Coordinates of C-alpha atoms and ligand atoms in Angstrom, one line a residue:
M114 CA 32.5 88.9 122.7
E115 CA 31.4 86.6 125.2
K116 CA 27.4 86.7 126.3
I117 CA 26.0 87.7 129.3
K118 CA 25.1 84.3 131.5
M119 CA 21.3 84.3 133.1
T120 CA 20.6 82.3 136.5
T121 CA 17.1 81.7 136.3
P122 CA 14.5 82.0 133.7
L123 CA 12.5 85.3 133.3
V124 CA 8.9 84.1 132.8
E125 CA 8.6 85.4 129.2
M126 CA 5.1 86.2 127.8
D127 CA 4.6 87.0 123.9
G128 CA 1.6 88.7 123.2
D129 CA -0.8 90.1 119.5
E130 CA 0.2 92.1 116.4
M131 CA 1.8 94.7 116.4
T132 CA 2.9 94.5 119.9
R133 CA 4.1 90.8 119.1
V134 CA 6.1 92.0 116.1
L135 CA 8.2 94.8 118.1
W136 CA 8.9 91.7 120.8
A137 CA 10.5 89.0 118.5
M138 CA 12.5 92.7 116.9
I139 CA 13.6 93.8 120.3
K140 CA 15.1 90.2 121.3
D141 CA 17.1 89.9 117.9
K142 CA 18.4 93.6 118.3
L143 CA 18.5 94.5 121.3
I144 CA 18.9 91.5 123.8
L145 CA 20.3 88.1 121.8
P146 CA 23.6 89.3 120.9
Y147 CA 24.2 90.5 123.9
V148 CA 22.7 88.9 126.9
D149 CA 22.6 84.3 126.7
L150 CA 18.8 84.6 127.4
K151 CA 16.9 82.5 130.2
T152 CA 13.7 82.7 129.3
E153 CA 10.1 80.3 130.5
Y154 CA 8.5 80.9 126.3
Y155 CA 4.6 81.8 127.5
D156 CA 2.6 82.8 123.9
L157 CA -0.4 84.9 125.2
G158 CA -1.1 85.5 121.7
L159 CA -5.0 84.8 121.3
L160 CA -4.5 82.1 118.8
H161 CA -3.1 79.9 121.1
R162 CA -5.4 81.6 124.6
N163 CA -7.8 79.5 122.4
E164 CA -6.2 76.9 121.1
T165 CA -5.4 75.9 125.2
Q166 CA -8.7 77.0 126.3
D167 CA -5.8 79.7 128.5
Q168 CA -4.8 77.2 130.1
V169 CA -2.0 79.3 129.0
T170 CA -2.5 82.7 130.6
V171 CA -2.8 80.5 133.9
D172 CA 0.3 78.5 133.7
A173 CA 2.2 82.3 132.5
A174 CA 0.4 83.3 135.5
N175 CA 1.7 80.0 138.2
A176 CA 5.5 80.4 136.9
T177 CA 5.7 84.9 137.4
K178 CA 4.9 83.4 141.5
K179 CA 7.3 80.5 141.0
Y180 CA 10.2 82.6 139.0
G181 CA 9.1 86.4 140.9
V182 CA 9.9 88.5 138.1
A183 CA 8.2 88.1 134.4
V184 CA 8.1 90.7 131.0
K185 CA 4.9 90.3 128.7
C186 CA 3.4 92.1 125.7
A187 CA 0.7 93.7 124.6
T188 CA -2.4 90.8 124.4
I189 CA -5.4 91.5 122.2
T190 CA -9.1 91.8 125.3
P191 CA -11.9 89.8 122.8
N192 CA -14.8 91.2 121.8
R193 CA -17.9 91.5 120.0
Q194 CA -15.7 92.7 117.3
R195 CA -13.1 90.6 117.5
M196 CA -15.0 87.8 117.6
E197 CA -15.9 88.5 114.2
E198 CA -12.3 89.1 113.5
Y199 CA -11.0 85.4 114.1
P200 CA -13.6 83.1 114.0
Q201 CA -12.0 80.0 115.5
L202 CA -12.7 81.7 118.8
T203 CA -14.5 79.4 121.6
Q204 CA -14.5 81.9 123.7
M205 CA -14.5 85.5 124.5
W206 CA -11.8 85.2 126.5
K207 CA -11.6 87.2 129.5
S208 CA -7.9 90.5 129.1
P209 CA -4.9 88.0 130.1
N210 CA -3.8 91.2 132.1
G211 CA -7.4 91.0 134.8
T212 CA -6.5 87.0 134.8
I213 CA -3.4 87.7 136.2
R214 CA -3.6 90.1 138.4
S215 CA -5.9 88.2 140.3
I216 CA -3.7 85.7 140.9
L217 CA -1.3 87.4 141.4
D218 CA -3.9 90.1 144.3
G219 CA -0.6 92.8 142.6
T220 CA -0.8 96.8 142.7
V221 CA -0.2 98.9 139.3
F222 CA 2.5 100.8 138.9
R223 CA 2.7 103.1 136.2
A224 CA 5.1 105.6 135.5
P225 CA 6.5 108.0 132.3
I226 CA 9.2 107.2 130.7
C227 CA 11.2 111.0 130.7
I228 CA 13.3 112.7 127.9
D229 CA 14.4 116.9 128.0
A230 CA 13.0 117.9 124.3
I231 CA 9.3 116.8 125.7
K232 CA 8.4 118.3 128.4
P233 CA 5.7 117.7 130.7
V234 CA 2.7 120.6 130.5
V235 CA 3.0 121.0 134.4
K236 CA 6.5 123.1 133.3
N237 CA 8.2 122.1 137.7
W238 CA 7.6 118.6 137.3
T239 CA 11.6 117.4 136.4
K240 CA 11.1 114.1 137.1
P241 CA 9.0 110.9 136.4
I242 CA 4.9 110.2 138.4
T243 CA 4.1 107.3 139.9
I244 CA 1.4 105.9 140.1
A245 CA -0.3 102.8 142.5
R246 CA -3.5 102.6 141.6
H247 CA -5.9 99.7 143.7
A248 CA -7.0 98.6 141.3
Y249 CA -10.0 96.5 143.8
G250 CA -13.7 97.3 144.9
D251 CA -15.2 100.5 145.9
V252 CA -17.1 101.8 142.5
Y253 CA -15.9 99.5 141.5
K254 CA -17.9 96.7 142.6
S255 CA -21.1 98.5 143.9
V256 CA -24.4 97.9 143.2
D257 CA -26.5 101.1 142.9
F258 CA -30.3 101.7 142.4
E259 CA -31.9 104.0 141.8
T260 CA -35.9 104.8 143.2
T261 CA -39.2 107.4 142.6
E262 CA -41.1 107.1 145.9
P263 CA -40.4 108.4 149.1
G264 CA -39.2 106.2 151.0
V265 CA -36.3 104.9 152.7
C266 CA -33.0 103.6 152.8
K267 CA -30.9 101.1 154.5
L268 CA -27.6 100.0 154.4
V269 CA -27.7 96.2 156.0
F270 CA -25.2 93.4 156.8
E271 CA -25.2 90.3 158.4
G272 CA -22.1 88.6 159.7
E273 CA -22.8 84.4 159.7
N274 CA -22.5 84.5 163.0
G275 CA -24.9 87.5 164.0
E276 CA -23.1 89.8 163.6
R277 CA -25.2 92.5 162.7
H278 CA -25.0 96.5 161.5
E279 CA -27.8 98.7 160.3
A280 CA -27.2 101.8 158.5
V281 CA -30.6 105.0 157.4
V282 CA -28.6 106.0 153.9
Q283 CA -31.0 108.5 153.2
K284 CA -34.8 109.5 154.4
T285 CA -35.7 111.4 151.0
N286 CA -39.4 112.7 149.4
G287 CA -39.1 112.2 146.0
P288 CA -36.5 110.4 142.7
A289 CA -33.0 108.9 144.3
V290 CA -30.6 107.6 143.0
F291 CA -28.7 105.0 146.2
Q292 CA -25.0 102.9 145.1
G293 CA -23.3 100.7 148.1
A294 CA -19.9 100.2 147.7
H295 CA -17.5 97.7 149.7
N296 CA -13.8 97.6 150.4
T297 CA -12.0 94.2 151.9
D298 CA -9.1 94.3 154.8
K299 CA -7.2 91.9 153.3
S300 CA -7.0 93.3 149.8
I301 CA -6.1 96.7 151.3
R302 CA -3.6 95.8 152.7
S303 CA -1.8 93.7 149.8
F304 CA -2.1 97.8 148.0
A305 CA -0.1 98.3 151.0
H306 CA 2.7 95.5 150.8
A307 CA 2.7 96.6 147.0
C308 CA 3.4 100.5 147.9
F309 CA 5.7 100.1 149.7
T310 CA 7.5 96.7 148.6
Y311 CA 7.9 99.8 145.1
A312 CA 8.8 102.0 147.0
L313 CA 12.3 100.7 148.3
A314 CA 13.1 99.4 145.0
T315 CA 12.3 101.9 143.0
K316 CA 14.2 104.4 146.3
Q317 CA 11.3 106.5 145.4
D318 CA 9.0 109.2 148.1
L319 CA 5.2 106.9 148.8
W320 CA 2.4 109.8 148.5
F321 CA -1.1 107.7 149.4
S322 CA -4.2 110.1 149.1
T323 CA -7.4 109.4 150.8
K324 CA -10.6 111.2 152.0
D325 CA -11.2 109.6 155.4
T326 CA -12.0 113.5 157.2
I327 CA -15.3 112.3 155.2
A328 CA -15.5 109.2 154.4
K329 CA -14.4 109.2 158.6
I330 CA -14.8 104.2 158.4
Y331 CA -14.8 104.1 155.2
D332 CA -11.7 105.3 153.8
G333 CA -10.2 106.0 157.4
K334 CA -9.6 101.7 157.1
F335 CA -7.1 102.7 154.2
K336 CA -5.3 105.4 155.8
A337 CA -5.0 103.0 159.2
V338 CA -4.6 99.8 157.4
F339 CA -1.1 102.1 155.7
E340 CA -0.4 103.3 158.2
E341 CA 0.1 99.9 161.0
V342 CA 1.4 97.7 157.9
F343 CA 4.0 100.7 157.6
T344 CA 5.6 100.1 160.5
E345 CA 7.3 97.1 158.6
Y346 CA 9.0 99.4 156.6
E347 CA 9.8 101.9 159.2
A348 CA 13.9 100.9 159.4
K349 CA 14.2 99.9 156.0
F350 CA 12.5 103.5 154.9
K351 CA 15.2 104.6 156.4
E352 CA 18.2 102.7 155.3
A353 CA 16.9 103.9 152.5
G354 CA 16.3 107.6 153.5
I355 CA 13.1 107.5 151.6
T356 CA 10.1 108.4 153.3
Y357 CA 6.2 107.9 153.6
F358 CA 3.5 110.9 153.4
Y359 CA 0.7 110.7 153.6
T360 CA -2.8 113.7 152.9
L361 CA -5.9 114.8 152.0
I362 CA -6.9 113.7 148.2
D363 CA -7.7 117.6 147.8
D364 CA -4.1 118.5 149.7
A365 CA -1.7 115.8 147.0
V366 CA -3.2 118.0 143.9
A367 CA -2.1 121.1 144.6
R368 CA 1.1 119.8 146.2
V369 CA 1.0 117.2 142.7
I370 CA 1.1 120.0 140.5
R371 CA 3.1 121.7 143.1
S372 CA 5.7 120.0 142.9
E373 CA 8.9 118.6 141.1
G374 CA 7.7 114.8 140.6
G375 CA 10.1 111.9 142.1
F376 CA 8.1 110.1 143.9
I377 CA 4.9 107.3 144.1
W378 CA 1.0 108.7 144.6
A379 CA -1.0 106.5 145.9
C380 CA -4.1 106.1 145.2
K381 CA -7.6 104.4 145.3
N382 CA -8.9 103.0 143.7
Y383 CA -11.4 105.1 142.3
D384 CA -9.1 108.5 142.1
G385 CA -5.6 106.4 140.0
D386 CA -8.3 105.5 137.4
V387 CA -8.6 109.8 136.8
M388 CA -5.2 110.7 138.3
S389 CA -3.5 108.4 136.4
D390 CA -5.2 109.8 132.6
M391 CA -4.9 113.0 133.7
V392 CA -0.5 112.5 135.1
S393 CA -0.1 110.1 131.8
T394 CA -1.5 113.0 129.2
A395 CA 0.1 115.7 130.7
F396 CA 3.6 113.4 130.3
G397 CA 2.9 113.6 126.2
S398 CA 2.5 109.8 125.1
L399 CA 1.1 106.7 126.1
A400 CA 3.6 104.8 124.0
M401 CA 6.2 106.3 126.6
M402 CA 4.5 104.9 129.3
T403 CA 5.4 101.8 131.7
S404 CA 3.3 99.9 133.7
V405 CA 4.7 97.1 136.7
L406 CA 2.2 94.4 138.2
V407 CA 3.9 94.4 141.8
A408 CA 2.2 91.3 143.7
P409 CA 2.6 92.3 147.6
D410 CA 5.2 89.3 148.3
G411 CA 7.3 91.1 145.7
T412 CA 6.3 89.1 142.1
T413 CA 7.2 91.9 140.5
E414 CA 6.0 91.2 135.6
Y415 CA 6.6 94.5 133.5
E416 CA 4.6 96.1 130.2
A417 CA 4.3 98.9 128.4
A418 CA 0.8 100.6 129.6
H419 CA -0.1 101.1 125.9
G420 CA -2.1 97.4 123.5
T421 CA -1.1 95.8 120.5
V422 CA -1.5 99.4 118.1
T423 CA -4.2 96.6 116.1
K424 CA -3.8 100.3 113.8
H425 CA -0.5 100.1 112.4
Y426 CA -0.6 96.2 112.9
Y427 CA -2.9 96.0 109.9
K428 CA -0.8 98.4 107.6
W429 CA 2.2 96.0 108.5
K430 CA 1.2 93.1 107.6
A431 CA -0.1 94.8 104.5
G432 CA 4.3 95.4 103.5
E433 CA 4.2 98.7 105.7
K434 CA 6.4 100.1 107.3
T435 CA 5.5 101.5 110.1
S436 CA 7.2 103.6 113.0
T437 CA 5.8 102.1 116.1
N438 CA 7.0 103.1 119.1
P439 CA 9.3 100.6 121.0
M440 CA 9.9 101.8 124.3
A441 CA 7.6 101.4 126.5
T442 CA 7.8 97.3 125.6
I443 CA 11.8 98.1 125.7
F444 CA 11.9 99.2 128.7
A445 CA 8.8 96.5 129.8
W446 CA 12.2 93.6 128.8
S447 CA 15.3 96.3 130.6
G448 CA 13.2 96.4 134.0
A449 CA 12.3 93.1 134.3
L450 CA 16.5 91.6 133.7
R451 CA 16.8 94.4 135.6
K452 CA 14.9 92.9 139.0
R453 CA 16.6 89.0 137.5
A454 CA 19.7 90.5 138.2
Q455 CA 19.5 92.1 140.8
L456 CA 17.9 88.8 142.9
D457 CA 20.7 87.5 141.8
G458 CA 22.6 89.2 142.1
L459 CA 24.7 89.6 138.6
H460 CA 26.0 92.7 138.4
D461 CA 26.9 92.8 133.9
L462 CA 23.3 92.3 133.6
E463 CA 22.3 94.3 135.5
A464 CA 24.6 96.8 134.2
F465 CA 22.8 95.6 130.9
A466 CA 19.5 97.1 131.8
D467 CA 20.8 99.9 131.7
R468 CA 23.3 100.2 129.3
L469 CA 19.8 99.0 127.1
E470 CA 18.0 102.6 129.1
A471 CA 20.9 104.8 127.7
A472 CA 21.5 103.6 124.4
C473 CA 17.4 104.6 123.9
F474 CA 17.2 108.1 125.9
A475 CA 20.8 108.8 124.0
T476 CA 19.2 108.1 120.7
L477 CA 16.1 109.7 121.0
N478 CA 18.5 112.5 122.4
A479 CA 20.1 112.3 118.9
G480 CA 16.5 113.3 117.8
I481 CA 15.9 110.2 115.9
M482 CA 12.4 108.7 116.7
T483 CA 8.6 107.1 116.0
K484 CA 6.2 109.8 114.4
D485 CA 3.9 109.9 117.7
L486 CA 6.7 111.9 119.4
V487 CA 8.3 113.9 117.1
G488 CA 4.8 115.8 117.4
L489 CA 5.5 116.5 120.8
V490 CA 9.3 118.2 120.8
E491 CA 9.5 120.9 121.5
P492 CA 10.9 124.3 119.9
G493 CA 14.5 124.3 119.2
F494 CA 14.8 120.3 120.2
T495 CA 15.4 119.0 116.0
A496 CA 13.8 115.3 116.1
T497 CA 13.6 112.9 112.5
A498 CA 10.4 110.4 112.6
V499 CA 12.3 107.5 111.6
D500 CA 10.7 103.9 111.3
S501 CA 10.7 100.7 113.6
E502 CA 13.2 98.4 113.0
T503 CA 15.5 102.7 111.9
F504 CA 14.9 102.7 115.5
L505 CA 16.3 100.1 117.3
D506 CA 18.9 99.9 114.7
E507 CA 19.6 103.2 116.0
I508 CA 19.1 101.9 119.5
A509 CA 21.5 99.0 118.7
K510 CA 24.7 100.8 118.0
R511 CA 24.0 102.6 120.8
I512 CA 24.4 100.1 123.3
Ligands
NAP735 P1 -3.6 101.2 121.7 O1 -3.0 99.6 121.1 O2 -2.9 101.5 122.6 O3 -3.7 102.6 120.5 C1 -4.2 103.3 120.1 C2 -3.9 103.8 119.5 O4 -2.8 104.5 120.0 C3 -2.5 103.7 118.2 O5 -3.5 103.1 117.1 C4 -2.2 104.6 118.4 O6 -2.9 105.5 117.5 C5 -1.5 104.8 119.6 N1 -0.4 104.0 120.1 C6 -0.7 103.5 120.9 N2 0.3 103.2 121.3 C7 1.7 103.3 120.6 C8 2.8 102.5 120.4 N3 3.2 102.1 120.5 N4 3.4 104.0 119.3 C9 2.8 104.4 118.2 N5 1.0 105.0 118.7 C10 1.0 104.3 119.7 O7 -5.5 100.9 121.8 P2 -6.3 100.1 121.3 O8 -6.4 99.9 120.0 O9 -7.7 100.4 122.1 O10 -6.6 98.3 121.1 C11 -5.7 97.2 120.4 C12 -5.5 95.9 121.0 O11 -4.7 96.3 122.3 C13 -6.7 95.4 121.8 O12 -7.6 94.6 121.4 C14 -7.3 96.0 123.5 O13 -7.5 94.4 123.7 C15 -5.1 95.5 123.9 N6 -4.9 96.0 124.8 C16 -4.3 94.8 125.4 C17 -3.7 96.4 126.9 C18 -3.2 95.3 127.7 O14 -1.7 94.1 127.4 N7 -2.1 95.6 128.7 C19 -3.9 97.1 126.8 C20 -4.5 98.1 126.7 C21 -5.3 97.5 125.1 P3 -2.4 106.4 116.3 O15 -3.1 104.9 115.1 O16 -2.9 107.4 115.7 O17 -0.8 106.9 115.4
MG736 MG1 -9.5 104.8 133.2

């Protein structure tokens, strides 16, 4: 069989532990037999990041900017425990995802992979809900303190050219707590562009919610920036048959629960933190959650939402077969290949991405699953737990 050709390389970021093991298996069993794979390979495994003083992460992010599409394996973010586990580490290296996100200035979109045998807790959700979380500012970059005496707290801005604002936060009679938060027009604008671009790319309606009735200036800015940026996309939205819908966060929550899904819900940083955990838990499993980083210029990086599955890795290292779920990592690959295909006009490659995903669904629908999913299956469906390798072989049979 002649393999499917590629024209532009995909930026490939390898990672750590069990997901690194799965990464190689996925390539060997599901991609290399069919695709004449062209990648620019970056090893983001912890030890290689250490050897390169983390330059490899920066290089990988810059390559992503250059080529436009990347696929990333889960990576270890070292903490104190990891420093003991890997004594050769010269620094507690920063989270690669954080480094890549700041270079690409991106927004993270998380969406569940849904199958018939596993129903979301919310029964009327028949289509996936994607959460787009603004990943900059607000309470995550705020300052706070507590006070003990009666007094007054003021918020003061001193511009470099003389602009000045001063507001009384509150006059208090006794002990109190205070908090100062910010966001920037630039970051909000990037967030808006990423959301509209992603909605068009995935042909889904976009919802956006804030609390601008209460935070009239702060959240009012988010609402206004989105409205203004939308004027650049309005015609394309119409053409694609999708809509942009703004509502208050409390109204959005009620509507989301009553909805059938199938849209993107853009959330401010805190709302996105809280709502993405609610939505992903309601849909079933972290192992079935995809994650995509999209920059305002459309540069896209695909990955799984879960980590390196450390516990499974140590079992695998000890010679045991593990039943680690590769679905989210496979979908990172299919997503990246599809995006590359669309940018380069490669119909065979796009069809292959579809076929790979269809083979995954066919395998799950045949009741062949990893252990984590078997316990979630609805009555009336049969499911057998297999190890990761068998699961991948079963997918390969169905491509
Ligand atoms: P994790 O790797 O997501 O795993 C937590 C637990 O969730 C696992 O022990 C496993 O439960 C279950 N799980 C997650 N993914 C699974 C899969 N594909 N198949 C089956 N079960 C799965 O999170 P963690 O243990 O907190 O973090 C491990 C390492 O990953 C850390 O070093 C962290 O820095 C890194 N991390 C990286 C990323 C990223 O690169 N995007 C994200 C998060 C964490 P059972 O053990 O009960 O089977
Ligand atoms: Mg959280």
